[in-house]
Amino acid sequence: MTDTLLQTKNLQAWYGESHILHGIEFSVPKGQIVTLLGRNGAGKTTTLRSIMGLVKNRTGSVVHEGTETIKLASNQIAKRGIAYCPEERGIFSSLNVKENLQLPPVIADGGMSEERVYELFPILKTRGNSQGTKLSGGEQQMLAIARILRTGAQLLLLDEPTEGLAPVIVQQIGEIIKRLKDEGFTILLVEQNFRFAERMGDVHYVIEHGEVVDRFERAEIANNREKITGYLGV
Ligand code: ATP
């Protein structure tokens, strides 16, 4: 049996008056890759932001390593070893690669050394003195993932890391994510790109209108392909 690292129950969230999440429930086994799939506006990003404590108005339960975190502030959640890589990547574009890596946000214990980061992402070493704005989309995404690894987080919340990237770069990002899994990281991945998600995920949850409407293990994908693509409108 695999340990559960994170579990949400009846997770609800609001932006102002708008009720966005209506009771999201899923669990993330330690060391696995779990994907959240769904159409635009389904509530995937809001789910990640709620777990990270970035949506203030949220209720329900988010248990991380046996501790309830629903009432914690985002910096306390980060200190537990959870990190969020937003869709817009969140790097400092006016700073160069090296500086970005030396300025990670809140640190949990055991942040990845710069040396290890460069081993995982050799291109970042080559581009060390390049300013954020001068990087390609793929390089920016790698830098964004590298920054969250520097925090020492063991649970990585990745929001559409492949968005807007060329297939060859998507392939590289996929290899990095798999390698992180092999090294023991746990990954919660939001994706619109189902072909990428199915290659990555051990378990997939489908979100519609702020609720989980289905769940598939990796082995169940082949027999449910039509159903899943129907959910995603692809
Ligand atoms: P996408 O891929 O488009 O980001 P998503 O599944 O991640 O889709 P969310 O970004 O979580 O969806 O958005 C869920 C709903 O919440 C949408 O209706 C969106 O318009 C709304 N929403 C998102 N951010 C805000 C905000 N800051 N204020 C108000 N409404 C928001």
Short mmCIF file of N, CA and C in Angstrom, two decimals, residues 125-222:
data_model
loop_
_atom_site.label_atom_id
_atom_site.label_comp_id
_atom_site.label_asym_id
_atom_site.label_seq_id
_atom_site.Cartn_x
_atom_site.Cartn_y
_atom_site.Cartn_z
N LYS A 125 22.63 26.04 -16.79
CA LYS A 125 24.02 26.39 -16.51
C LYS A 125 24.57 27.21 -17.69
N THR A 126 24.30 26.72 -18.87
CA THR A 126 24.76 27.41 -20.08
C THR A 126 24.19 28.83 -20.14
N ARG A 127 22.96 28.99 -19.67
CA ARG A 127 22.26 30.26 -19.78
C ARG A 127 22.35 31.09 -18.50
N GLY A 128 23.29 30.71 -17.63
CA GLY A 128 23.39 31.31 -16.29
C GLY A 128 23.32 32.83 -16.23
N ASN A 129 23.94 33.50 -17.20
CA ASN A 129 23.98 34.97 -17.15
C ASN A 129 22.88 35.63 -17.97
N SER A 130 21.98 34.81 -18.54
CA SER A 130 20.93 35.39 -19.37
C SER A 130 19.77 35.86 -18.50
N GLN A 131 19.27 37.01 -18.87
CA GLN A 131 18.13 37.57 -18.15
C GLN A 131 16.86 36.76 -18.45
N GLY A 132 15.95 36.72 -17.47
CA GLY A 132 14.71 35.96 -17.63
C GLY A 132 13.98 36.23 -18.93
N THR A 133 13.94 37.52 -19.31
CA THR A 133 13.19 37.89 -20.52
C THR A 133 13.85 37.34 -21.79
N LYS A 134 15.14 37.00 -21.70
CA LYS A 134 15.85 36.52 -22.90
C LYS A 134 15.72 35.00 -23.08
N LEU A 135 15.08 34.34 -22.12
CA LEU A 135 14.98 32.88 -22.19
C LEU A 135 13.82 32.46 -23.09
N SER A 136 13.95 31.28 -23.68
CA SER A 136 12.83 30.72 -24.46
C SER A 136 11.76 30.25 -23.47
N GLY A 137 10.57 29.95 -24.00
CA GLY A 137 9.48 29.46 -23.13
C GLY A 137 9.90 28.21 -22.36
N GLY A 138 10.58 27.31 -23.04
CA GLY A 138 11.01 26.07 -22.40
C GLY A 138 12.03 26.34 -21.29
N GLU A 139 12.97 27.25 -21.58
CA GLU A 139 13.98 27.59 -20.56
C GLU A 139 13.32 28.26 -19.35
N GLN A 140 12.35 29.11 -19.62
CA GLN A 140 11.64 29.76 -18.51
C GLN A 140 10.92 28.72 -17.65
N GLN A 141 10.30 27.74 -18.32
CA GLN A 141 9.59 26.71 -17.56
C GLN A 141 10.57 25.90 -16.73
N MET A 142 11.73 25.58 -17.30
CA MET A 142 12.73 24.81 -16.55
C MET A 142 13.22 25.61 -15.36
N LEU A 143 13.43 26.89 -15.57
CA LEU A 143 13.88 27.75 -14.47
C LEU A 143 12.80 27.82 -13.38
N ALA A 144 11.55 27.87 -13.79
CA ALA A 144 10.46 27.94 -12.81
C ALA A 144 10.43 26.66 -11.97
N ILE A 145 10.60 25.51 -12.61
CA ILE A 145 10.61 24.25 -11.85
C ILE A 145 11.86 24.20 -10.97
N ALA A 146 12.99 24.64 -11.53
CA ALA A 146 14.24 24.64 -10.77
C ALA A 146 14.10 25.49 -9.50
N ARG A 147 13.43 26.62 -9.63
CA ARG A 147 13.27 27.51 -8.46
C ARG A 147 12.49 26.81 -7.35
N ILE A 148 11.44 26.07 -7.72
CA ILE A 148 10.69 25.43 -6.64
C ILE A 148 11.47 24.25 -6.04
N LEU A 149 12.36 23.66 -6.83
CA LEU A 149 13.19 22.59 -6.26
C LEU A 149 14.17 23.16 -5.25
N ARG A 150 14.61 24.39 -5.50
CA ARG A 150 15.54 25.06 -4.57
C ARG A 150 14.89 25.27 -3.20
N THR A 151 13.55 25.30 -3.16
CA THR A 151 12.88 25.53 -1.87
C THR A 151 12.93 24.31 -0.95
N GLY A 152 13.27 23.16 -1.51
CA GLY A 152 13.29 21.95 -0.68
C GLY A 152 11.94 21.25 -0.63
N ALA A 153 10.98 21.73 -1.39
CA ALA A 153 9.66 21.09 -1.39
C ALA A 153 9.76 19.66 -1.92
N GLN A 154 8.94 18.79 -1.35
CA GLN A 154 8.86 17.40 -1.82
C GLN A 154 7.58 17.14 -2.59
N LEU A 155 6.61 18.04 -2.38
CA LEU A 155 5.35 17.94 -3.13
C LEU A 155 5.27 19.13 -4.08
N LEU A 156 5.27 18.85 -5.38
CA LEU A 156 5.33 19.92 -6.38
C LEU A 156 3.98 20.05 -7.08
N LEU A 157 3.41 21.23 -7.03
CA LEU A 157 2.15 21.50 -7.71
C LEU A 157 2.48 22.23 -9.00
N LEU A 158 2.32 21.56 -10.12
CA LEU A 158 2.74 22.13 -11.41
C LEU A 158 1.51 22.48 -12.24
N ASP A 159 1.38 23.75 -12.60
CA ASP A 159 0.22 24.19 -13.36
C ASP A 159 0.56 24.34 -14.84
N GLU A 160 0.09 23.41 -15.62
CA GLU A 160 0.28 23.41 -17.08
C GLU A 160 1.71 23.72 -17.52
N PRO A 161 2.66 22.89 -17.10
CA PRO A 161 4.05 23.18 -17.45
C PRO A 161 4.35 23.10 -18.94
N THR A 162 3.47 22.48 -19.71
CA THR A 162 3.79 22.32 -21.14
C THR A 162 3.12 23.38 -22.00
N GLU A 163 2.36 24.26 -21.38
CA GLU A 163 1.56 25.19 -22.17
C GLU A 163 2.42 26.06 -23.10
N GLY A 164 2.07 26.06 -24.35
CA GLY A 164 2.74 26.92 -25.32
C GLY A 164 4.13 26.45 -25.74
N LEU A 165 4.51 25.23 -25.36
CA LEU A 165 5.87 24.79 -25.69
C LEU A 165 5.87 23.84 -26.89
N ALA A 166 6.96 23.87 -27.64
CA ALA A 166 7.11 23.00 -28.81
C ALA A 166 7.22 21.54 -28.34
N PRO A 167 6.77 20.60 -29.20
CA PRO A 167 6.77 19.18 -28.81
C PRO A 167 8.11 18.67 -28.26
N VAL A 168 9.21 19.12 -28.86
CA VAL A 168 10.50 18.59 -28.39
C VAL A 168 10.80 19.07 -26.96
N ILE A 169 10.34 20.27 -26.63
CA ILE A 169 10.54 20.80 -25.28
C ILE A 169 9.58 20.12 -24.31
N VAL A 170 8.35 19.86 -24.77
CA VAL A 170 7.39 19.13 -23.94
C VAL A 170 7.99 17.78 -23.54
N GLN A 171 8.63 17.14 -24.51
CA GLN A 171 9.30 15.86 -24.26
C GLN A 171 10.35 16.00 -23.15
N GLN A 172 11.15 17.07 -23.25
CA GLN A 172 12.20 17.28 -22.24
C GLN A 172 11.61 17.54 -20.86
N ILE A 173 10.56 18.34 -20.82
CA ILE A 173 9.91 18.62 -19.52
C ILE A 173 9.37 17.31 -18.94
N GLY A 174 8.80 16.48 -19.82
CA GLY A 174 8.27 15.18 -19.38
C GLY A 174 9.38 14.32 -18.77
N GLU A 175 10.54 14.32 -19.41
CA GLU A 175 11.64 13.51 -18.89
C GLU A 175 12.09 14.01 -17.52
N ILE A 176 12.09 15.32 -17.37
CA ILE A 176 12.50 15.89 -16.08
C ILE A 176 11.48 15.53 -15.00
N ILE A 177 10.21 15.64 -15.32
CA ILE A 177 9.18 15.32 -14.33
C ILE A 177 9.29 13.84 -13.92
N LYS A 178 9.53 12.97 -14.90
CA LYS A 178 9.67 11.54 -14.58
C LYS A 178 10.90 11.30 -13.70
N ARG A 179 11.95 12.03 -14.01
CA ARG A 179 13.17 11.86 -13.21
C ARG A 179 12.93 12.32 -11.78
N LEU A 180 12.18 13.41 -11.63
CA LEU A 180 11.87 13.89 -10.28
C LEU A 180 11.07 12.83 -9.54
N LYS A 181 10.14 12.19 -10.23
CA LYS A 181 9.37 11.12 -9.58
C LYS A 181 10.32 9.99 -9.15
N ASP A 182 11.23 9.60 -10.05
CA ASP A 182 12.18 8.53 -9.71
C ASP A 182 13.01 8.89 -8.48
N GLU A 183 13.21 10.19 -8.27
CA GLU A 183 14.01 10.62 -7.12
C GLU A 183 13.16 10.78 -5.86
N GLY A 184 11.88 10.45 -5.97
CA GLY A 184 11.05 10.43 -4.76
C GLY A 184 10.12 11.62 -4.59
N PHE A 185 10.15 12.57 -5.53
CA PHE A 185 9.23 13.70 -5.43
C PHE A 185 7.81 13.23 -5.74
N THR A 186 6.85 13.94 -5.16
CA THR A 186 5.43 13.69 -5.45
C THR A 186 4.93 14.87 -6.26
N ILE A 187 4.17 14.59 -7.30
CA ILE A 187 3.80 15.67 -8.22
C ILE A 187 2.29 15.69 -8.47
N LEU A 188 1.72 16.87 -8.29
CA LEU A 188 0.32 17.09 -8.64
C LEU A 188 0.34 18.01 -9.86
N LEU A 189 -0.13 17.47 -10.97
CA LEU A 189 0.06 18.12 -12.26
C LEU A 189 -1.29 18.52 -12.86
N VAL A 190 -1.45 19.80 -13.13
CA VAL A 190 -2.64 20.27 -13.85
C VAL A 190 -2.29 20.31 -15.33
N GLU A 191 -3.12 19.70 -16.16
CA GLU A 191 -2.81 19.67 -17.60
C GLU A 191 -4.06 19.79 -18.46
N GLN A 192 -3.91 20.47 -19.56
CA GLN A 192 -4.94 20.47 -20.61
C GLN A 192 -4.50 19.50 -21.71
N ASN A 193 -3.19 19.26 -21.75
CA ASN A 193 -2.61 18.41 -22.78
C ASN A 193 -2.74 16.96 -22.33
N PHE A 194 -3.81 16.30 -22.79
CA PHE A 194 -4.09 14.95 -22.30
C PHE A 194 -3.02 13.95 -22.72
N ARG A 195 -2.49 14.11 -23.92
CA ARG A 195 -1.46 13.15 -24.37
C ARG A 195 -0.25 13.19 -23.46
N PHE A 196 0.07 14.40 -22.99
CA PHE A 196 1.18 14.53 -22.04
C PHE A 196 0.77 13.96 -20.68
N ALA A 197 -0.42 14.34 -20.23
CA ALA A 197 -0.89 13.90 -18.91
C ALA A 197 -0.93 12.38 -18.81
N GLU A 198 -1.39 11.73 -19.87
CA GLU A 198 -1.53 10.27 -19.77
C GLU A 198 -0.16 9.58 -19.71
N ARG A 199 0.84 10.20 -20.32
CA ARG A 199 2.19 9.62 -20.24
C ARG A 199 2.76 9.78 -18.84
N MET A 200 2.37 10.85 -18.16
CA MET A 200 2.98 11.19 -16.88
C MET A 200 2.28 10.53 -15.69
N GLY A 201 0.93 10.56 -15.72
CA GLY A 201 0.18 10.34 -14.48
C GLY A 201 0.02 8.88 -14.08
N ASP A 202 0.07 8.64 -12.78
CA ASP A 202 -0.28 7.33 -12.23
C ASP A 202 -1.79 7.28 -11.99
N VAL A 203 -2.34 8.41 -11.59
CA VAL A 203 -3.78 8.52 -11.33
C VAL A 203 -4.25 9.85 -11.93
N HIS A 204 -5.45 9.85 -12.49
CA HIS A 204 -6.00 11.06 -13.11
C HIS A 204 -7.36 11.36 -12.51
N TYR A 205 -7.58 12.63 -12.18
CA TYR A 205 -8.89 13.06 -11.72
C TYR A 205 -9.43 14.06 -12.75
N VAL A 206 -10.71 13.95 -13.04
CA VAL A 206 -11.34 14.90 -13.96
C VAL A 206 -12.17 15.88 -13.15
N ILE A 207 -11.95 17.17 -13.39
CA ILE A 207 -12.69 18.22 -12.69
C ILE A 207 -13.63 18.91 -13.67
N GLU A 208 -14.86 19.09 -13.23
CA GLU A 208 -15.87 19.85 -14.01
C GLU A 208 -16.61 20.75 -13.06
N HIS A 209 -16.76 22.00 -13.41
CA HIS A 209 -17.53 22.95 -12.58
C HIS A 209 -17.19 22.84 -11.10
N GLY A 210 -15.90 22.79 -10.79
CA GLY A 210 -15.47 22.82 -9.39
C GLY A 210 -15.73 21.55 -8.61
N GLU A 211 -15.91 20.42 -9.32
CA GLU A 211 -16.09 19.13 -8.64
C GLU A 211 -15.32 18.04 -9.37
N VAL A 212 -14.89 17.03 -8.61
CA VAL A 212 -14.27 15.87 -9.26
C VAL A 212 -15.39 14.99 -9.77
N VAL A 213 -15.38 14.71 -11.07
CA VAL A 213 -16.47 13.91 -11.65
C VAL A 213 -16.01 12.51 -12.06
N ASP A 214 -14.69 12.27 -12.10
CA ASP A 214 -14.24 10.93 -12.45
C ASP A 214 -12.78 10.74 -12.04
N ARG A 215 -12.39 9.50 -12.01
CA ARG A 215 -11.03 9.17 -11.61
C ARG A 215 -10.58 7.94 -12.38
N PHE A 216 -9.37 7.98 -12.89
CA PHE A 216 -8.85 6.85 -13.67
C PHE A 216 -7.43 6.54 -13.22
N GLU A 217 -7.17 5.25 -13.02
CA GLU A 217 -5.79 4.83 -12.80
C GLU A 217 -5.14 4.71 -14.19
N ARG A 218 -3.82 4.72 -14.18
CA ARG A 218 -3.09 4.63 -15.46
C ARG A 218 -3.61 3.47 -16.33
N ALA A 219 -3.81 2.30 -15.70
CA ALA A 219 -4.21 1.11 -16.46
C ALA A 219 -5.63 1.21 -17.01
N GLU A 220 -6.42 2.15 -16.51
CA GLU A 220 -7.81 2.25 -16.97
C GLU A 220 -7.97 3.19 -18.17
N ILE A 221 -6.89 3.90 -18.50
CA ILE A 221 -6.98 4.92 -19.55
C ILE A 221 -7.38 4.30 -20.90
N ALA A 222 -6.71 3.21 -21.26
CA ALA A 222 -6.91 2.64 -22.59
C ALA A 222 -8.39 2.34 -22.86
#
